[in-house]
N, CA, C and O atoms as a Tinker XYZ file with bonds, in Angstrom:
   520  protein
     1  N     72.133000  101.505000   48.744000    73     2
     2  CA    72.524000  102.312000   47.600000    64     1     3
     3  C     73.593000  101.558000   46.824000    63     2     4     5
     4  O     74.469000  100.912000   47.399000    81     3
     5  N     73.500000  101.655000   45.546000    73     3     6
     6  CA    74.244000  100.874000   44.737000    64     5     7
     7  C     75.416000  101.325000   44.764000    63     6     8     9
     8  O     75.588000  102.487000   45.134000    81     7
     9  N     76.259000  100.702000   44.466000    73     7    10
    10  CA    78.312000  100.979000   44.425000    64     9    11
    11  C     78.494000  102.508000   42.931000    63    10    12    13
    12  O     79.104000  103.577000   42.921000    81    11
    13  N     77.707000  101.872000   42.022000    73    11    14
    14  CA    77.529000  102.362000   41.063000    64    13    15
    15  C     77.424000  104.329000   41.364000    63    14    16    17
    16  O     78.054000  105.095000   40.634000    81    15
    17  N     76.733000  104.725000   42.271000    73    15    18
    18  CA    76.413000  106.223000   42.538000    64    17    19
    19  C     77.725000  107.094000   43.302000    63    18    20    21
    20  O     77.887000  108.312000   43.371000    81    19
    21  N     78.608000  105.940000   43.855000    73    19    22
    22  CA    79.531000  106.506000   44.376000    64    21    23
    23  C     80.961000  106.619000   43.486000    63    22    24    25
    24  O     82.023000  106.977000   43.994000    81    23
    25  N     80.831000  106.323000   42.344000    73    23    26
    26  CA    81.696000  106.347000   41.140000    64    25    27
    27  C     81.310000  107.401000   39.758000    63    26    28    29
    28  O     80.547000  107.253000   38.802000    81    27
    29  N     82.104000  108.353000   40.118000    73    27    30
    30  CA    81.867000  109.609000   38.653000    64    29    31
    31  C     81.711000  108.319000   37.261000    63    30    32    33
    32  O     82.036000  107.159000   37.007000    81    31
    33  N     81.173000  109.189000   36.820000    73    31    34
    34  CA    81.047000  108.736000   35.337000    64    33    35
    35  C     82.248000  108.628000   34.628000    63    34    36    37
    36  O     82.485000  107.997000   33.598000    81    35
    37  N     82.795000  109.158000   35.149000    73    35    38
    38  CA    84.551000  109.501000   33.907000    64    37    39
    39  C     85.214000  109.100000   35.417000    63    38    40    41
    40  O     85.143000  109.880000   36.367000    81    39
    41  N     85.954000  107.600000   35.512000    73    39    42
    42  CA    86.601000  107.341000   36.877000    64    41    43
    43  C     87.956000  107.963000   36.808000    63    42    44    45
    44  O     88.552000  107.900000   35.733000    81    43
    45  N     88.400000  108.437000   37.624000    73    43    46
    46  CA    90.136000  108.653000   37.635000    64    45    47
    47  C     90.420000  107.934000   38.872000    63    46    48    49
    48  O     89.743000  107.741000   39.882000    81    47
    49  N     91.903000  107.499000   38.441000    73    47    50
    50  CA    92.622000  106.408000   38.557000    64    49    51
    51  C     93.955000  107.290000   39.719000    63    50    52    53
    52  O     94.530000  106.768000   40.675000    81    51
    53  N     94.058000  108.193000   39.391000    73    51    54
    54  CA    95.399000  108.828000   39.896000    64    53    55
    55  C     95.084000  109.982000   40.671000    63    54    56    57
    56  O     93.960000  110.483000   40.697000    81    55
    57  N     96.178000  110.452000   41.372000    73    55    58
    58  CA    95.565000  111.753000   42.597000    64    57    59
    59  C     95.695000  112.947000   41.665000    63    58    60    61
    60  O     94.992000  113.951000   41.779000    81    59
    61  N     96.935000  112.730000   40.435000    73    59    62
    62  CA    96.927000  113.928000   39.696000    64    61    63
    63  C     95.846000  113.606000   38.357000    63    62    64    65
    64  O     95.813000  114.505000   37.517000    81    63
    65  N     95.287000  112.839000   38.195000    73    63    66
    66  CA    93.888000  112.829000   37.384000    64    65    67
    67  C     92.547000  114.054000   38.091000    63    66    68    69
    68  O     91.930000  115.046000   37.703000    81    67
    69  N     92.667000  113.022000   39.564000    73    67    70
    70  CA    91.878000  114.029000   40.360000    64    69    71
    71  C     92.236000  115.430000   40.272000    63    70    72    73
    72  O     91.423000  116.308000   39.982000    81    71
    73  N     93.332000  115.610000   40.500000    73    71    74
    74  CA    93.865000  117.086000   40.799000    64    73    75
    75  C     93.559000  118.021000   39.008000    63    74    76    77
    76  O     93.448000  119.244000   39.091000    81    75
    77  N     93.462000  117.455000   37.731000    73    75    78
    78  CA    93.578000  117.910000   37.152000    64    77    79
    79  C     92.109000  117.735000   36.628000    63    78    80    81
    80  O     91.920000  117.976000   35.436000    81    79
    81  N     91.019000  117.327000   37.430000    73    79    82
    82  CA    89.633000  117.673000   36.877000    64    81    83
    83  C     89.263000  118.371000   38.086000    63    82    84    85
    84  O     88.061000  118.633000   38.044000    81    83
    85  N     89.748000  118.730000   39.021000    73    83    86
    86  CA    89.535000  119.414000   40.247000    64    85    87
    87  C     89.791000  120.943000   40.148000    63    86    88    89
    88  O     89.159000  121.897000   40.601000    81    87
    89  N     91.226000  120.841000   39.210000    73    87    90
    90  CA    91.271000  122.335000   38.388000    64    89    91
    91  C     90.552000  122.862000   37.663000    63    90    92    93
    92  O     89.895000  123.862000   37.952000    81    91
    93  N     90.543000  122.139000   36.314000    73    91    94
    94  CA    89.904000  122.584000   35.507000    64    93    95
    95  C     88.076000  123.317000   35.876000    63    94    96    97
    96  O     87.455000  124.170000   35.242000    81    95
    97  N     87.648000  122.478000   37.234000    73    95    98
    98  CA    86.042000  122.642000   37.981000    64    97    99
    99  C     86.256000  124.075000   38.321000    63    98   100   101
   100  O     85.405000  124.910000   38.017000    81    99
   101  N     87.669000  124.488000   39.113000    73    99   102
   102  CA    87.703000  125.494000   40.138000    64   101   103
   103  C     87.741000  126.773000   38.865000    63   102   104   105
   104  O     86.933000  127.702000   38.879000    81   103
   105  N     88.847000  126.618000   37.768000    73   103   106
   106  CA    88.460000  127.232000   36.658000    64   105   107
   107  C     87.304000  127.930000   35.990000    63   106   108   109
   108  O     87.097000  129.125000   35.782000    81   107
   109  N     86.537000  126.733000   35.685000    73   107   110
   110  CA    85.626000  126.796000   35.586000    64   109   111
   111  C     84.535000  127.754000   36.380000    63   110   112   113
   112  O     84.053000  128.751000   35.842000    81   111
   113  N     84.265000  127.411000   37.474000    73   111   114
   114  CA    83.788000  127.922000   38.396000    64   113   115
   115  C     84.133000  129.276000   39.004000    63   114   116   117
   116  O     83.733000  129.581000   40.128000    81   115
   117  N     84.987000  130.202000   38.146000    73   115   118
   118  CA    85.677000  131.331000   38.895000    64   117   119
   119  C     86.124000  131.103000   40.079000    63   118   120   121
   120  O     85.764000  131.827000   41.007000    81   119
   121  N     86.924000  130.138000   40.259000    73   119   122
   122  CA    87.967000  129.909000   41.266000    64   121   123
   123  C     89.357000  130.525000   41.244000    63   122   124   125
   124  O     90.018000  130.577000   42.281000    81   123
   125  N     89.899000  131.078000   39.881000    73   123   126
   126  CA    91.311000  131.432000   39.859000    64   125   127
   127  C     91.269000  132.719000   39.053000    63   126   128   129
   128  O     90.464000  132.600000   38.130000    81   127
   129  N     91.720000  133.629000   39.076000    73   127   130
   130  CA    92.240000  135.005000   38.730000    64   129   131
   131  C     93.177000  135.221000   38.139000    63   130   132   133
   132  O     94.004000  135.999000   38.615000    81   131
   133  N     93.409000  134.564000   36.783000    73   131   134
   134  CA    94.874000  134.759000   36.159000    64   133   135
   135  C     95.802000  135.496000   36.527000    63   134   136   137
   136  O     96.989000  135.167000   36.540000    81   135
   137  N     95.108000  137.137000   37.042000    73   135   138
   138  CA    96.079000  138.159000   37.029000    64   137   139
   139  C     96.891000  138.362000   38.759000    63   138   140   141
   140  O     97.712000  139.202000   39.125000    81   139
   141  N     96.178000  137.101000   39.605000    73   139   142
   142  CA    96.937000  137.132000   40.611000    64   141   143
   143  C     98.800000  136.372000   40.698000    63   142   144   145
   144  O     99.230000  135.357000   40.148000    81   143
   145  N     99.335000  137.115000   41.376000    73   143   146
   146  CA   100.612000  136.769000   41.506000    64   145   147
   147  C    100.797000  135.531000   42.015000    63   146   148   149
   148  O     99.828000  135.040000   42.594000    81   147
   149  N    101.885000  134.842000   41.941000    73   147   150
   150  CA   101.884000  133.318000   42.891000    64   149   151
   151  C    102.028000  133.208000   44.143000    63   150   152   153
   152  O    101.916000  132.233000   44.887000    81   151
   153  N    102.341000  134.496000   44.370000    73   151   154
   154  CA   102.304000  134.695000   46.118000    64   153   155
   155  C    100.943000  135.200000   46.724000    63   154   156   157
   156  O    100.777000  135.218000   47.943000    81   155
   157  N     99.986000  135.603000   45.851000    73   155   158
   158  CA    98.410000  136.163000   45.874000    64   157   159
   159  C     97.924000  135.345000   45.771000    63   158   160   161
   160  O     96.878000  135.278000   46.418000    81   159
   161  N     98.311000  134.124000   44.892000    73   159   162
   162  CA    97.271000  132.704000   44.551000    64   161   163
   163  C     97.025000  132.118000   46.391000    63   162   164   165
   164  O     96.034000  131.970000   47.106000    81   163
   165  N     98.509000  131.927000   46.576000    73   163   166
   166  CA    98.793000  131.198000   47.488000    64   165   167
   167  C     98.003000  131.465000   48.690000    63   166   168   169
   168  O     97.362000  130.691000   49.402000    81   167
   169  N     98.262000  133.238000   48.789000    73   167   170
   170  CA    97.511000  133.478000   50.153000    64   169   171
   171  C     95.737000  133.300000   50.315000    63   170   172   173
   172  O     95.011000  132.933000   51.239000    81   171
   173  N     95.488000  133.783000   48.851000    73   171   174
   174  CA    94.083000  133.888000   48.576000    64   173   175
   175  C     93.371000  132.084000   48.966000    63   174   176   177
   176  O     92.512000  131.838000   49.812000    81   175
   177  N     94.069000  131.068000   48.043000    73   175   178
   178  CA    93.865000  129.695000   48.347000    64   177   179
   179  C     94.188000  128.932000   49.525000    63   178   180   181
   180  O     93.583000  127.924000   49.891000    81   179
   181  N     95.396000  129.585000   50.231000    73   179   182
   182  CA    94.929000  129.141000   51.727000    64   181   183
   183  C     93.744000  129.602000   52.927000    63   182   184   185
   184  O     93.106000  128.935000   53.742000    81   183
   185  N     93.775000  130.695000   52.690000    73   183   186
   186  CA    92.444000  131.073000   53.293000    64   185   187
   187  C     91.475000  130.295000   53.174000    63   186   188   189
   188  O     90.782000  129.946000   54.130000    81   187
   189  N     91.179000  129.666000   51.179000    73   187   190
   190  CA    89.999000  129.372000   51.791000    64   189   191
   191  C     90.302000  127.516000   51.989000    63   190   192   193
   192  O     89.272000  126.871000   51.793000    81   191
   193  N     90.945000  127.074000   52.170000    73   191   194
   194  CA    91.319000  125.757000   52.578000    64   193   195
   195  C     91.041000  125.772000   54.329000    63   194   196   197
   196  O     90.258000  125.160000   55.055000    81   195
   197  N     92.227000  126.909000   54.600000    73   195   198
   198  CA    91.529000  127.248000   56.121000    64   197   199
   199  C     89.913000  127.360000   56.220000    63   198   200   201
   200  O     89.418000  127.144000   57.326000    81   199
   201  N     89.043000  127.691000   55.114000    73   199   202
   202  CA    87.935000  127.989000   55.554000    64   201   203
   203  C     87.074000  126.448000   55.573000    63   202   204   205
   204  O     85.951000  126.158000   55.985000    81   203
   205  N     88.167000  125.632000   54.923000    73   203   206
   206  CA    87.139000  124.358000   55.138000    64   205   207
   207  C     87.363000  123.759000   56.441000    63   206   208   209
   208  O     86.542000  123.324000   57.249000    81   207
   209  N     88.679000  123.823000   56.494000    73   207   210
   210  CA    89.348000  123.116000   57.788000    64   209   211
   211  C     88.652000  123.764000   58.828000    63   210   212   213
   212  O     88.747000  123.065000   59.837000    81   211
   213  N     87.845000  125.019000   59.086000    73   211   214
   214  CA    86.955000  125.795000   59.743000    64   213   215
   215  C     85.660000  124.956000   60.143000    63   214   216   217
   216  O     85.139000  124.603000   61.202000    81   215
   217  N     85.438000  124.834000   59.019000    73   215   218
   218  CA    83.979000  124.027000   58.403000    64   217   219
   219  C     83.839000  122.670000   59.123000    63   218   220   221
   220  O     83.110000  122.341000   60.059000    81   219
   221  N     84.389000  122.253000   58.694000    73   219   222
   222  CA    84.711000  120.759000   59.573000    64   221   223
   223  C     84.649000  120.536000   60.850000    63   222   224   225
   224  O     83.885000  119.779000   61.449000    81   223
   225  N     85.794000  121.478000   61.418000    73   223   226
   226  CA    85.883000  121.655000   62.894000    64   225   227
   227  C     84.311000  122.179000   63.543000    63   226   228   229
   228  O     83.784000  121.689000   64.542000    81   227
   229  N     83.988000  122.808000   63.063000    73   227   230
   230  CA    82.620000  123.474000   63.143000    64   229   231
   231  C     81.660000  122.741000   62.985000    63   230   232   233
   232  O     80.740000  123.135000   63.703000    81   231
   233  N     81.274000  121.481000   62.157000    73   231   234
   234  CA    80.534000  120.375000   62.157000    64   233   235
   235  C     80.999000  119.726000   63.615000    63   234   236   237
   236  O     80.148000  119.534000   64.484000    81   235
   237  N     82.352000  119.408000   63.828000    73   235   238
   238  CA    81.742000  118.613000   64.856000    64   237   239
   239  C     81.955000  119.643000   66.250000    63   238   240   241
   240  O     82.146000  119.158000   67.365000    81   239
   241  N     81.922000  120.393000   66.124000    73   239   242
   242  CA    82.037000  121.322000   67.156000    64   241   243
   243  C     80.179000  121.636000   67.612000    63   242   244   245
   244  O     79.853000  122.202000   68.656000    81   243
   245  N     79.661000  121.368000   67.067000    73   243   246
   246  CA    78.319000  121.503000   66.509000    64   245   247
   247  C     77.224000  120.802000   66.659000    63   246   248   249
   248  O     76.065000  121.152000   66.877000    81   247
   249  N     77.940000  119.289000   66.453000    73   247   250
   250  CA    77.886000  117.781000   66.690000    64   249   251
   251  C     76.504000  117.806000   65.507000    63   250   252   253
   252  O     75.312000  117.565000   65.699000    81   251
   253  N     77.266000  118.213000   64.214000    73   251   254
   254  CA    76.711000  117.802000   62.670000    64   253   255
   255  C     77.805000  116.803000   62.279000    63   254   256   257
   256  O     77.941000  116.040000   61.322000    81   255
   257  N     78.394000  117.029000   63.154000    73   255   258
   258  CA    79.636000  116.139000   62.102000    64   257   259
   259  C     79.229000  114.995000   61.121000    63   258   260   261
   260  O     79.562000  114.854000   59.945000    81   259
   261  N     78.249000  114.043000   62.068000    73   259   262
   262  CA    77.848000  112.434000   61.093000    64   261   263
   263  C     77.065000  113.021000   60.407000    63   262   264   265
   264  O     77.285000  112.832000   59.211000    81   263
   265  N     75.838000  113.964000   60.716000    73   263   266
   266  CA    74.890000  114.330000   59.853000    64   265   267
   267  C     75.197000  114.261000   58.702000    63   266   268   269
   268  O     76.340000  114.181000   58.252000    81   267
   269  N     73.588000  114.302000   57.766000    73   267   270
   270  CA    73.760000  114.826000   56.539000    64   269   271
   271  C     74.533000  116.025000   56.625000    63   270   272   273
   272  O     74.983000  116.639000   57.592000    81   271
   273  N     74.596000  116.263000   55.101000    73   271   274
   274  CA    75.261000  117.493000   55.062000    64   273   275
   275  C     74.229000  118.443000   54.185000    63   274   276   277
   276  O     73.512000  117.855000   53.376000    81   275
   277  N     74.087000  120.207000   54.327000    73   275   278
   278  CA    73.209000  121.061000   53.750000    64   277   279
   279  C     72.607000  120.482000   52.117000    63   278   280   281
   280  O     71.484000  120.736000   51.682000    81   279
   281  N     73.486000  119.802000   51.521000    73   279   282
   282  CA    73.521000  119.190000   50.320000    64   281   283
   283  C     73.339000  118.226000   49.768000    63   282   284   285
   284  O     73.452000  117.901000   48.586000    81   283
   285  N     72.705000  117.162000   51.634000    73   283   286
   286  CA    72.012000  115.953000   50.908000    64   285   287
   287  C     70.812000  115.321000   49.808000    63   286   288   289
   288  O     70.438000  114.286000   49.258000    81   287
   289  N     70.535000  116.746000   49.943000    73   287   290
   290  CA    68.612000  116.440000   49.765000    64   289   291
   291  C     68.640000  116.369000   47.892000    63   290   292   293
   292  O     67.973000  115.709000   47.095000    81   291
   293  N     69.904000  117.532000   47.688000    73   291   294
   294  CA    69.979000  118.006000   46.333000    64   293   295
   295  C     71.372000  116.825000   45.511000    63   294   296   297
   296  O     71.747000  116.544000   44.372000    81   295
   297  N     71.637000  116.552000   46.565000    73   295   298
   298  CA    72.724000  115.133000   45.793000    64   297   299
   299  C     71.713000  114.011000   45.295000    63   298   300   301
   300  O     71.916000  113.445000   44.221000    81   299
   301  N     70.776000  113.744000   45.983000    73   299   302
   302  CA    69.895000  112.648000   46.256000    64   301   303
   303  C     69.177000  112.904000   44.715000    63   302   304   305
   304  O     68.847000  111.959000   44.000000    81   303
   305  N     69.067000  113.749000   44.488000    73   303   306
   306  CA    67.913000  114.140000   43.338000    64   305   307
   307  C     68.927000  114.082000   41.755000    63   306   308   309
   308  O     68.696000  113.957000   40.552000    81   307
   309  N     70.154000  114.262000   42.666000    73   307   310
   310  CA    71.041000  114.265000   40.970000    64   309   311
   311  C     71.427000  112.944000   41.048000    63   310   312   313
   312  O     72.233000  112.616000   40.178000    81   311
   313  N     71.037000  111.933000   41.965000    73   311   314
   314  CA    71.568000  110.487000   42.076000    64   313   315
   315  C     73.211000  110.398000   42.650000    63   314   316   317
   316  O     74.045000  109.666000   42.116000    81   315
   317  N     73.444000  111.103000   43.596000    73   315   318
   318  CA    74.637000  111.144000   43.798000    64   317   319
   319  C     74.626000  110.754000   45.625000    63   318   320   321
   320  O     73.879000  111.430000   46.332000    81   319
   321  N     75.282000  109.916000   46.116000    73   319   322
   322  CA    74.859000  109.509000   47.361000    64   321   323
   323  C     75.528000  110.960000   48.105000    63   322   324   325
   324  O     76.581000  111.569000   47.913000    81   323
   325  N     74.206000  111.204000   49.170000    73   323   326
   326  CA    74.247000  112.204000   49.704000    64   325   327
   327  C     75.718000  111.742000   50.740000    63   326   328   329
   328  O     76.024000  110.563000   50.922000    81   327
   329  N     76.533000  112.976000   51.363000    73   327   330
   330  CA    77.645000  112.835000   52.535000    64   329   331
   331  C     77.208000  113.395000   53.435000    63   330   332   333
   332  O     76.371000  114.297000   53.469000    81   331
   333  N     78.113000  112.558000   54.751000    73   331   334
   334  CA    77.864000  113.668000   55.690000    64   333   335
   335  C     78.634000  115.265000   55.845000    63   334   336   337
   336  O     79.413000  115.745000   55.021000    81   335
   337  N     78.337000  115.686000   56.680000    73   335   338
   338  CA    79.277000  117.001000   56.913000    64   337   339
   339  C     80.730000  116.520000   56.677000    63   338   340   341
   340  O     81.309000  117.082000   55.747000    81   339
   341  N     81.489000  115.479000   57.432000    73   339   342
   342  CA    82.874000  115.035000   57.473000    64   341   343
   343  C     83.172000  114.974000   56.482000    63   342   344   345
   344  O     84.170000  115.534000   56.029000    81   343
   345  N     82.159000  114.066000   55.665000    73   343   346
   346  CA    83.009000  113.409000   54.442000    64   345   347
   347  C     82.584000  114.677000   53.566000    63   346   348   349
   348  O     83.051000  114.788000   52.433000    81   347
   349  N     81.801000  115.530000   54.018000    73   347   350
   350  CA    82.152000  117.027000   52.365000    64   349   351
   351  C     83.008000  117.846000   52.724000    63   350   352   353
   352  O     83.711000  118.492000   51.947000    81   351
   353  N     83.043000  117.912000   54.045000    73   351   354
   354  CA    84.620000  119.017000   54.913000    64   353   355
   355  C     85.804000  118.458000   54.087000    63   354   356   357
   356  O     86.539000  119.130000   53.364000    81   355
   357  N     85.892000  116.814000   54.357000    73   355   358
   358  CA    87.289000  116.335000   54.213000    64   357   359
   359  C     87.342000  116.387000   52.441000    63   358   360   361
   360  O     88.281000  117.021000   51.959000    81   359
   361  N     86.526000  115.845000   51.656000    73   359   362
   362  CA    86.452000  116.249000   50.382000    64   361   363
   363  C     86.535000  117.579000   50.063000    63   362   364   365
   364  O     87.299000  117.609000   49.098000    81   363
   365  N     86.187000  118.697000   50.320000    73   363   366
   366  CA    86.145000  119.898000   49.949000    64   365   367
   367  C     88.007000  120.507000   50.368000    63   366   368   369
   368  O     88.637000  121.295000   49.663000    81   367
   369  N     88.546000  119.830000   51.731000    73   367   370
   370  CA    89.527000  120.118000   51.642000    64   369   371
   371  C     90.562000  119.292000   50.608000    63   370   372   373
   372  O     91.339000  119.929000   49.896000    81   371
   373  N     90.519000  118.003000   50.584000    73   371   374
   374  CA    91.511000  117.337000   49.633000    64   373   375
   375  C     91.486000  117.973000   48.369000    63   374   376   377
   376  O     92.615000  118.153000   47.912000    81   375
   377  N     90.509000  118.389000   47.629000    73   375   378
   378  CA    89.822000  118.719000   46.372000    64   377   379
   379  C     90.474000  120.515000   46.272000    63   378   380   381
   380  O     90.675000  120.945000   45.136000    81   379
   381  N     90.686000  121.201000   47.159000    73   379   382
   382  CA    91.129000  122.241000   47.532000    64   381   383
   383  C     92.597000  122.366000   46.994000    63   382   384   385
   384  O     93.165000  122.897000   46.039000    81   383
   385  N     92.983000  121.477000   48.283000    73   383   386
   386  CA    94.557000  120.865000   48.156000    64   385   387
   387  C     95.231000  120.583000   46.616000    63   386   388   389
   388  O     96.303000  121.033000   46.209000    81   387
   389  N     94.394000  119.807000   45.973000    73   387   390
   390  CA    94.649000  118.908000   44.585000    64   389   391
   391  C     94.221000  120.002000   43.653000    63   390   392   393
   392  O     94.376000  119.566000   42.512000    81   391
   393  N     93.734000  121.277000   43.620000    73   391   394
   394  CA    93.159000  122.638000   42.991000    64   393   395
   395  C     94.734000  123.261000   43.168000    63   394   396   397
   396  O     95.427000  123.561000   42.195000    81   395
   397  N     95.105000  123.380000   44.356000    73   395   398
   398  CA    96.318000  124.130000   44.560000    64   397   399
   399  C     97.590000  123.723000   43.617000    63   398   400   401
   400  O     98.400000  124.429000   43.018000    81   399
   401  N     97.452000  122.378000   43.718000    73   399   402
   402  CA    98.652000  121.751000   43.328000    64   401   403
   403  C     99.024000  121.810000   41.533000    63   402   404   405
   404  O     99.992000  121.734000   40.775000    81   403
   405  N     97.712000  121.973000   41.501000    73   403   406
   406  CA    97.806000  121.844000   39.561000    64   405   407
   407  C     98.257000  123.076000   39.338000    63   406   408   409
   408  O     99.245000  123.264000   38.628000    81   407
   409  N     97.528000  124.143000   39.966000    73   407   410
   410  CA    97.751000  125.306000   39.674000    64   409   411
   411  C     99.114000  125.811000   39.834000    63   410   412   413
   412  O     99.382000  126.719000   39.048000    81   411
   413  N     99.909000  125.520000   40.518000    73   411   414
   414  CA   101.069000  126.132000   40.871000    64   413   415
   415  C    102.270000  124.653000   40.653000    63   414   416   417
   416  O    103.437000  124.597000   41.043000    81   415
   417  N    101.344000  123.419000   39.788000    73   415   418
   418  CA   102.279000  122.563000   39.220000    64   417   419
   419  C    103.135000  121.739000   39.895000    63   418   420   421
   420  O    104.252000  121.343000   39.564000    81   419
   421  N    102.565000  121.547000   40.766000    73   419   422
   422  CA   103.199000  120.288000   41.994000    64   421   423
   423  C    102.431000  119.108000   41.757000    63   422   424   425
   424  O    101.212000  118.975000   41.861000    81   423
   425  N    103.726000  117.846000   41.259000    73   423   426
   426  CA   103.087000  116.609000   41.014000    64   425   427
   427  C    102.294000  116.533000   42.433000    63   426   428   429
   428  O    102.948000  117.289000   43.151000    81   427
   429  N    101.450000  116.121000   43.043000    73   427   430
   430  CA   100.962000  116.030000   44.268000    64   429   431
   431  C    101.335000  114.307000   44.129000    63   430   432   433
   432  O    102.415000  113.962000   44.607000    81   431
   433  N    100.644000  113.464000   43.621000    73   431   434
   434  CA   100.885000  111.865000   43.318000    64   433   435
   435  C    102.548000  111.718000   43.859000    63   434   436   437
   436  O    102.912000  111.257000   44.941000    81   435
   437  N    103.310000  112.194000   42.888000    73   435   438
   438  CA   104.645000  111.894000   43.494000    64   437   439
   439  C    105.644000  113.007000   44.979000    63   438   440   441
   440  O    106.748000  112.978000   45.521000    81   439
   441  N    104.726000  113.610000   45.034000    73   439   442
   442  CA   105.061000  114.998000   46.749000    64   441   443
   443  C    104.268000  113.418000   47.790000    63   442   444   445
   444  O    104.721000  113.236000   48.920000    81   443
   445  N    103.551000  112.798000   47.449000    73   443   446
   446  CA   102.802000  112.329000   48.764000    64   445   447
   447  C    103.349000  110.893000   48.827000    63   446   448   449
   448  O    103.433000  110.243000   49.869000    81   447
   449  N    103.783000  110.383000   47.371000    73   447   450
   450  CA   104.300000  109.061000   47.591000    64   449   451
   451  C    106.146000  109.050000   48.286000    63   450   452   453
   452  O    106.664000  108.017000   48.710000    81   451
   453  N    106.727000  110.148000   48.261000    73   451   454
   454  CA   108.294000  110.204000   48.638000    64   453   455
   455  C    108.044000  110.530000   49.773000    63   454   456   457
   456  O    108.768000  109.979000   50.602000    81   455
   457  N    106.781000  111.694000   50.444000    73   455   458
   458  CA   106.727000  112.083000   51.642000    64   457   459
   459  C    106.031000  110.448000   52.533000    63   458   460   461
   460  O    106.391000  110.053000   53.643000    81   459
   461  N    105.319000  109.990000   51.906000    73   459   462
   462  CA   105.044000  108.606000   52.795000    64   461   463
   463  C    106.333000  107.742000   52.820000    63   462   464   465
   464  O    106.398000  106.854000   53.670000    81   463
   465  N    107.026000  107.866000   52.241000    73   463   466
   466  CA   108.319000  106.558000   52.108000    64   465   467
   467  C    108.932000  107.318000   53.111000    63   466   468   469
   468  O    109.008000  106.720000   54.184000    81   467
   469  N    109.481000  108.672000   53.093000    73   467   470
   470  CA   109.958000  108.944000   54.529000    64   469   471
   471  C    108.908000  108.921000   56.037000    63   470   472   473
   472  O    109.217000  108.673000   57.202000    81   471
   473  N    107.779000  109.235000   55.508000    73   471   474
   474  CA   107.526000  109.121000   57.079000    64   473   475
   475  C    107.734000  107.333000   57.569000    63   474   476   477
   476  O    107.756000  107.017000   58.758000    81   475
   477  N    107.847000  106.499000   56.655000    73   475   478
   478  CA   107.629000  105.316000   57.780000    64   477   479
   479  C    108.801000  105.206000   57.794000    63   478   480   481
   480  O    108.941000  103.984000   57.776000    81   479
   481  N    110.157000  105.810000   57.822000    73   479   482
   482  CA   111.606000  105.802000   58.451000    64   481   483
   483  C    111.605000  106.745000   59.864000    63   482   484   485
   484  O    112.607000  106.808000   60.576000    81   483
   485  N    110.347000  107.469000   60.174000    73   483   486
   486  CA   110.551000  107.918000   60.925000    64   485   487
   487  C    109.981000  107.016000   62.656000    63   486   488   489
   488  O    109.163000  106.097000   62.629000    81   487
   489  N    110.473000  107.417000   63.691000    73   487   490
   490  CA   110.348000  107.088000   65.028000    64   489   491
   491  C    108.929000  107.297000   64.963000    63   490   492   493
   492  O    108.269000  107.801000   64.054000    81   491
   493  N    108.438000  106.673000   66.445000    73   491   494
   494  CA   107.207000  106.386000   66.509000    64   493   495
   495  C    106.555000  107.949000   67.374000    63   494   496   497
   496  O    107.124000  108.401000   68.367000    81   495
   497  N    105.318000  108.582000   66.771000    73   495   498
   498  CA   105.023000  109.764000   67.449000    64   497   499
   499  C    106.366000  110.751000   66.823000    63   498   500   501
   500  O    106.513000  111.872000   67.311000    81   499
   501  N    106.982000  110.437000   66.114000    73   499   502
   502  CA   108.018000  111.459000   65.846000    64   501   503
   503  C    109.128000  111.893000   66.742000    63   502   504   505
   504  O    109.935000  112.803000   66.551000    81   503
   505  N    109.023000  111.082000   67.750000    73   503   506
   506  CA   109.794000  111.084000   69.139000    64   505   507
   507  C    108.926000  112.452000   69.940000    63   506   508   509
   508  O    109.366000  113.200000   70.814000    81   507
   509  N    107.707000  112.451000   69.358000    73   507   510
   510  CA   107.227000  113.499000   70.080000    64   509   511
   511  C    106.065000  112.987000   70.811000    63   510   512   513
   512  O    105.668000  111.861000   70.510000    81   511
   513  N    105.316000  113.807000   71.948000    73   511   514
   514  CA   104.113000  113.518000   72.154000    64   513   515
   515  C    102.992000  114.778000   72.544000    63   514   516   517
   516  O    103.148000  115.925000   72.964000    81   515
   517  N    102.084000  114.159000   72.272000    73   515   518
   518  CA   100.621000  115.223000   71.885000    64   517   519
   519  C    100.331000  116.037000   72.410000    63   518   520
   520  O     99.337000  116.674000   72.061000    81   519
């Protein structure tokens, strides 16, 4: 499969590019309820983030995990390289995440680049273990 199918037509460059065509989709899509409160957004949108993080676990709980995913057959036909379960769990959650962030206006790009500069000051395992 060509490189070409795994690249949107309109590329973004940045996590808040992503995050801000990720909104506008969920928008779109009756994803958001103007008239909910920011403490209603919040609860309503973690749920369903939990519901991917569900999803996932449940692929490989399942042992779909590598599989295609329900949505290969119909990616394939729009020219879009089909994923497996993992990679639409883990997309559906980042894409979730980056939905949240616009909405309630958190650079995410600069929350993940200060939070990585501290974690590599931190001890190894966190001085913790598993």
């Amino acid at each position: 499969t060509s490189a070409s199918t795994r690249i949107p037509h309109h590329s973004m460059t940045t996590l808040n590019e992503i995050a801000d065509a990720a909104h506008e989709n969920a928008k779109a899509k009756g994803f958001h309820d103007d008239g909910l409160s920011r403490e209603e957004f919040v609860i309503r949108h973690c749920n369903l983030l939990h519901e991917e993080v569900s999803e996932l676990f449940s692929s490989l709980r399942t042992g779909t995990f590598d599989q295609l995913c329900d949505k290969a057959e119909k990616m394939k036909e729009l020219g879009i390289i089909p994923l497996t379960c993992a990679e639409e769990e883990y997309a559906d959650i980042v894409i979730r995440v980056l939905d949240q962030c616009r909405r309630l206006g958190i650079d995410i790009q600069m929350a993940i680049e200060a939070k990585h500069a501290y974690n590599l000051t931190r001890p190894y395992m966190h001085g913790k273990r598993m």
